[in-house]
PDB file of C-alpha atoms and ligand atoms in Angstrom:
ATOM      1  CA  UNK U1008     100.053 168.309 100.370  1.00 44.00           C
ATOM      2  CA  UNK U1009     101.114 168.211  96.593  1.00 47.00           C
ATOM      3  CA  UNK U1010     100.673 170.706  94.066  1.00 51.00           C
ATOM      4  CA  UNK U1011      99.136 168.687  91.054  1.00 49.00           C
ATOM      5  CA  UNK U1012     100.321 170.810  88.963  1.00 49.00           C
ATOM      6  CA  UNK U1013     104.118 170.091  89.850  1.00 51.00           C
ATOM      7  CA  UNK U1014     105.780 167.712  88.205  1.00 50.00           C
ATOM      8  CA  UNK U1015     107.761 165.150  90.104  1.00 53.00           C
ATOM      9  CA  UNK U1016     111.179 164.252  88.341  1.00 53.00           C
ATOM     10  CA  UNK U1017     111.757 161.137  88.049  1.00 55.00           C
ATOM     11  CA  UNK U1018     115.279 159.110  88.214  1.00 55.00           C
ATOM     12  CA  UNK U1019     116.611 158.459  85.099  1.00 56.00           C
ATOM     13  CA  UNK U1020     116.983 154.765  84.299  1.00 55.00           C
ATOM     14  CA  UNK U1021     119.676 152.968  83.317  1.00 54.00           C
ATOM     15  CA  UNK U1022     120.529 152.228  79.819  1.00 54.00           C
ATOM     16  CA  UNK U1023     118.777 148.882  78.910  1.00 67.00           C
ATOM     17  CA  UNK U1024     121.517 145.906  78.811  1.00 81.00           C
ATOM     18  CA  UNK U1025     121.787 144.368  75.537  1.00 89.00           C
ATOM     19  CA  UNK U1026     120.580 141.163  74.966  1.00 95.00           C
ATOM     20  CA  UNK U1027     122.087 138.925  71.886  1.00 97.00           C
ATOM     21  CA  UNK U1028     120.852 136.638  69.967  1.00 97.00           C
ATOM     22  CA  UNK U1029     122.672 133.560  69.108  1.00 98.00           C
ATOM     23  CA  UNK U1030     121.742 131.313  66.627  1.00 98.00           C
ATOM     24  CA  UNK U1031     123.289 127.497  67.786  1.00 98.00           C
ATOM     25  CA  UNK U1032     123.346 125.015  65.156  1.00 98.00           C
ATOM     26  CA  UNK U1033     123.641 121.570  67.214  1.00 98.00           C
ATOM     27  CA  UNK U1034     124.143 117.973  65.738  1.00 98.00           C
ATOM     28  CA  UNK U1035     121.818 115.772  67.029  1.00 97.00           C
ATOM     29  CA  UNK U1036     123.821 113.194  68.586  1.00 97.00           C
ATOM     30  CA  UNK U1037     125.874 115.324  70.694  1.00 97.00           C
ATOM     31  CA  UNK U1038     125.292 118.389  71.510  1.00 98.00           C
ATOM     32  CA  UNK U1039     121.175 118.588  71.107  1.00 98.00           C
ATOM     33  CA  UNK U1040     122.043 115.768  73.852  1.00 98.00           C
ATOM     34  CA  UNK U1041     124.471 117.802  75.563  1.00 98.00           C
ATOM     35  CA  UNK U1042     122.185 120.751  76.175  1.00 97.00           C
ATOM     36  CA  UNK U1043     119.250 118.210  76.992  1.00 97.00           C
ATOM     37  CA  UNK U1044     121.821 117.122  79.826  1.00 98.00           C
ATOM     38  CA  UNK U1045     122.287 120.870  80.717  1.00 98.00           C
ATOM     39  CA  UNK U1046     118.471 120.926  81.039  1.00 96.00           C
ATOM     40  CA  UNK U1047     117.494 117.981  83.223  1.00 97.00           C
ATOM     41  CA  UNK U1048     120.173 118.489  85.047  1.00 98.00           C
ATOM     42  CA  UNK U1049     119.385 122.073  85.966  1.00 98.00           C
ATOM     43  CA  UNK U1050     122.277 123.827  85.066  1.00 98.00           C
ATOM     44  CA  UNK U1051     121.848 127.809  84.947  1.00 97.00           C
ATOM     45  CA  UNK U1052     122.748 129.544  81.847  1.00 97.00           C
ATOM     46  CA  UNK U1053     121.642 132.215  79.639  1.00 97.00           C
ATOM     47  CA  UNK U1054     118.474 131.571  77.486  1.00 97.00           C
ATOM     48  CA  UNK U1055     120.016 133.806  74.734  1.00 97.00           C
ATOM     49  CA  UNK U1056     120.431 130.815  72.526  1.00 97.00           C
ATOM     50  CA  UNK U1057     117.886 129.831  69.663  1.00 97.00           C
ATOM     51  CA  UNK U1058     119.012 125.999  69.238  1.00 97.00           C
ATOM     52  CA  UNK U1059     118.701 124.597  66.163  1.00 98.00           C
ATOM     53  CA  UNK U1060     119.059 120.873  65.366  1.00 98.00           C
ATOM     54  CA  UNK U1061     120.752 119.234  62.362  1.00 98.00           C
ATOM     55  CA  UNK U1062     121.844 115.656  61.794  1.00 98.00           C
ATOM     56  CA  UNK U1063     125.022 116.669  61.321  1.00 98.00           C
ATOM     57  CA  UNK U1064     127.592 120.017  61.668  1.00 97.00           C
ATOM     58  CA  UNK U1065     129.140 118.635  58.539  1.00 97.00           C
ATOM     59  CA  UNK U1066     125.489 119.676  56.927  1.00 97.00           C
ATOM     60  CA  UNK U1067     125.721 123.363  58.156  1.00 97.00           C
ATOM     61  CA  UNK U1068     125.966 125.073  55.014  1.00 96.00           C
ATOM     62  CA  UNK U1069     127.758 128.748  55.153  1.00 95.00           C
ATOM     63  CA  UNK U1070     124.615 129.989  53.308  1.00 96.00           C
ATOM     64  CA  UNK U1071     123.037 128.955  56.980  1.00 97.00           C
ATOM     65  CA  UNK U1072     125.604 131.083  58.695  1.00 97.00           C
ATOM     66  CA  UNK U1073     125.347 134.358  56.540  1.00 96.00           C
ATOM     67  CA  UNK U1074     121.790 133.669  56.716  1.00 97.00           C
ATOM     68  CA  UNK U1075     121.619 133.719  60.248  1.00 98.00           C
ATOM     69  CA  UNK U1076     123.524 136.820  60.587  1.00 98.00           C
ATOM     70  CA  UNK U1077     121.726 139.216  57.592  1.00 97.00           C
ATOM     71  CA  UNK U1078     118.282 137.899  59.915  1.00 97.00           C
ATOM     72  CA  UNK U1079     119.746 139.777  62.987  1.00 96.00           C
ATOM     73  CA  UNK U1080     121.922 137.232  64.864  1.00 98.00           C
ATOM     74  CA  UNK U1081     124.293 138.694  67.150  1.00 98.00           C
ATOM     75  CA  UNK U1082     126.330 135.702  67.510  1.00 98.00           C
ATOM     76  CA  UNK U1083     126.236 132.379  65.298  1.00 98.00           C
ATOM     77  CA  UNK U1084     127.593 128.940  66.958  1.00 98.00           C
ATOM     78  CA  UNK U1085     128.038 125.656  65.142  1.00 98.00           C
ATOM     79  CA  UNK U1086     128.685 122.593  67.309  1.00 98.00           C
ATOM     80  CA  UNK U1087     129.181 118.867  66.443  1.00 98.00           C
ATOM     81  CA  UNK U1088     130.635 115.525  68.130  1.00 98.00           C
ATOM     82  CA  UNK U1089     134.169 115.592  68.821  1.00 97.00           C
ATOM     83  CA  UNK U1090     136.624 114.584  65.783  1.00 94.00           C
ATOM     84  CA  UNK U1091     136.087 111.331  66.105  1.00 93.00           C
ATOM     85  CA  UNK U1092     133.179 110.601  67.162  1.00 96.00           C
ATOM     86  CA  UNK U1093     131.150 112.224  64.165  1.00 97.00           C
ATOM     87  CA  UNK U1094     127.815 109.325  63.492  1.00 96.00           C
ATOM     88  CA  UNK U1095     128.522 109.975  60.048  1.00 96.00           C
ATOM     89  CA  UNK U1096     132.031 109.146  60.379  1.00 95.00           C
ATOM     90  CA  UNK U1097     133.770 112.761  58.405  1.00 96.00           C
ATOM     91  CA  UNK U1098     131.047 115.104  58.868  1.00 96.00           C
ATOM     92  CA  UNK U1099     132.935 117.265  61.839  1.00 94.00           C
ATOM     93  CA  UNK U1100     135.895 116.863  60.146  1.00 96.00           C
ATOM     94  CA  UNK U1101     134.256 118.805  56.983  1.00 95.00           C
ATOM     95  CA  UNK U1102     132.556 120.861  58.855  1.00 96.00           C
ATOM     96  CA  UNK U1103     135.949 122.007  60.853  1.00 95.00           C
ATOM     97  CA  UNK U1104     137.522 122.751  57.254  1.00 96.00           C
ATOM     98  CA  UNK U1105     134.283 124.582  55.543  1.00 95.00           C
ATOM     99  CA  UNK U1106     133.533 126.803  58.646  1.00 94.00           C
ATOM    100  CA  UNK U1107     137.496 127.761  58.523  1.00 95.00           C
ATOM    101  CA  UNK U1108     136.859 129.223  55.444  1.00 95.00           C
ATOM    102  CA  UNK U1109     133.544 131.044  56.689  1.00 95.00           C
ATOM    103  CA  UNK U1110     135.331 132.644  59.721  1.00 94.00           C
ATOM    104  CA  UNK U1111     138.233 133.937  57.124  1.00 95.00           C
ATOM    105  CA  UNK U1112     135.465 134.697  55.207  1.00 95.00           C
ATOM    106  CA  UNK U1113     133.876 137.013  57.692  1.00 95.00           C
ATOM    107  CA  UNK U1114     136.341 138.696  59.132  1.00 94.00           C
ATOM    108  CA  UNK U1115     137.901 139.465  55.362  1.00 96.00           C
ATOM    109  CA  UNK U1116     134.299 141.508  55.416  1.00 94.00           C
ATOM    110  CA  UNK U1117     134.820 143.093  58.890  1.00 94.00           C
ATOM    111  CA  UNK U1118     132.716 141.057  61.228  1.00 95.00           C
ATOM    112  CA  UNK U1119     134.435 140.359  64.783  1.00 95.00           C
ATOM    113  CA  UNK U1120     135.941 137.322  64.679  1.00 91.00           C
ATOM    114  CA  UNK U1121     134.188 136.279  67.806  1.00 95.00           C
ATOM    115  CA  UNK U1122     130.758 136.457  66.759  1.00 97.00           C
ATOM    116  CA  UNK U1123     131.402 133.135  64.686  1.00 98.00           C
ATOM    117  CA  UNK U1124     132.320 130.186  67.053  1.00 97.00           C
ATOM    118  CA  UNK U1125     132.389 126.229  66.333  1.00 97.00           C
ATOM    119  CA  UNK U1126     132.850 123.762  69.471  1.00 97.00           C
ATOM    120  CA  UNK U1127     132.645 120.239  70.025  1.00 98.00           C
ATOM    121  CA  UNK U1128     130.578 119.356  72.903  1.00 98.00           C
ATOM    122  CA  UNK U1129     129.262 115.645  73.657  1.00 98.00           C
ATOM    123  CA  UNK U1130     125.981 114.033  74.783  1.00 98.00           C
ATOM    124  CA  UNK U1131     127.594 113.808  78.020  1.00 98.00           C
ATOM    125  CA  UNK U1132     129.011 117.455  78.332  1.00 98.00           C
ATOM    126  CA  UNK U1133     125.933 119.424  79.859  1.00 98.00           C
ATOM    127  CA  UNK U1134     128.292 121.585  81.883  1.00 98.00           C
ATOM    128  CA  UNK U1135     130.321 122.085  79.322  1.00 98.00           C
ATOM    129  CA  UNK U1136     127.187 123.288  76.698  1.00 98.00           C
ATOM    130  CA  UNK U1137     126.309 125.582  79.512  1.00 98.00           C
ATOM    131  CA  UNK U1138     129.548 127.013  79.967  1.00 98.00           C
ATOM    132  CA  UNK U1139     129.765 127.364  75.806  1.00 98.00           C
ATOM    133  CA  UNK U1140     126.876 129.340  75.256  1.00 98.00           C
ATOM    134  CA  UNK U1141     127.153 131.348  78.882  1.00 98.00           C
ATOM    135  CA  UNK U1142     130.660 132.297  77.520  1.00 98.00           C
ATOM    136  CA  UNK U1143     129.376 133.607  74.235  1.00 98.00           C
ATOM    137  CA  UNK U1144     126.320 135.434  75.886  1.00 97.00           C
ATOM    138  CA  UNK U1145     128.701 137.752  77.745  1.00 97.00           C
ATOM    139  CA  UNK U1146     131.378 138.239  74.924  1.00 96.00           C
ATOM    140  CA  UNK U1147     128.091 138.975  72.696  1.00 97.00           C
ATOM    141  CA  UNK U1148     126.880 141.582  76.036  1.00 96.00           C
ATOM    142  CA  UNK U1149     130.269 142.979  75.555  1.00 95.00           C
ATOM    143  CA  UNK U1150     130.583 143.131  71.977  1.00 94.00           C
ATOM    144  CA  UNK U1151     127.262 145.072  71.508  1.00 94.00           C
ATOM    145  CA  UNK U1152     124.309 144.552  68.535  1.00 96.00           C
ATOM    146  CA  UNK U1153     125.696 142.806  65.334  1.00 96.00           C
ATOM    147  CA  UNK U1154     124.673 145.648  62.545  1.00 93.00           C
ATOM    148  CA  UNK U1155     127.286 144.788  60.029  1.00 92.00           C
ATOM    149  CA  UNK U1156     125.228 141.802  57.844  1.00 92.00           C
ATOM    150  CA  UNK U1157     122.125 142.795  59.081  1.00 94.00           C
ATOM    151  CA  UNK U1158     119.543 143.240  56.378  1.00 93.00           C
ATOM    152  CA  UNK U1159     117.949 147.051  56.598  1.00 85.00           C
ATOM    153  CA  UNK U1160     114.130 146.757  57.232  1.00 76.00           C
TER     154      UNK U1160
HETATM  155 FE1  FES C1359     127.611 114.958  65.222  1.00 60.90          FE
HETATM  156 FE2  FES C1359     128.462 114.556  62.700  1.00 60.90          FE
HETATM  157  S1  FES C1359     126.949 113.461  63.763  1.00 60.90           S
HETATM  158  S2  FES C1359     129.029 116.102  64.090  1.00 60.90           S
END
């Protein structure tokens, strides 16, 4: 019989895991495709990712990048068609050159280095899109909350 007025300890619980957030700008002819492939196909990976569709990742501005950050993204990806095969014939090839200058840009002000990637994934590279954003979820897991742009509330 218990003694109600006993309390019963209780085990303490593990620290809870950090989840990021990634912001994922994704042109629309590759790899918006690309993670559509990832999804029909049923490919497992992280949900950490807020997609977010442009025409173009020669139209990702680096106000959208700082942006993204000061709102509380842990992690910011850009990804286009590879060189090459850009539907607006220079636009990854301008984007390549203008995010350069972002990541020197952010890591001049401190940020990790990896919280900033750009990749190139196709229509036809579901596996790959997985394996993109499943590699940044756990470098993000490791890394730990992004504090350094974000805005105080
Ligand atoms: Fe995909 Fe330009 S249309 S990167």
């Amino acid at each position: 019989m218990s003694n109600p007025s006993q309390t019963t300890a209780t085990a303490p619980t593990a620290p809870q895991e950090h989840e990021p957030r990634i912001v994922a700008f994704q042109c629309k002819w590759c790899t918006s495709a690309g993670s559509d492939l990832a999804g029909v196909s049923r490919i497992q990976y992280p949900a950490n990712a807020v997609p977010i569709q442009v025409m173009c990742s020669g139209m990702v501005s680096p106000m959208y990048v700082l942006s993204a950050f000061n709102k509380g993204a842990d992690g910011v990806l850009v990804s286009g068609c590879h060189p090459g095969d850009c539907h607006y014939m220079k636009g990854n090839f301008f984007a390549r050159r203008k995010l350069y200058l972002v990541q020197k840009l952010l890591q001049f002000i401190g940020l990790e280095s990896d919280r900033f990637r750009m990749s190139w994934i196709s229509a036809a590279e579901g596996t790959k899109y997985a394996q993109v954003i499943s590699d940044f979820v756990r470098d993000m897991k490791a890394l730990g909350p992004q504090r350094k742009l974000k805005a105080k509330r």
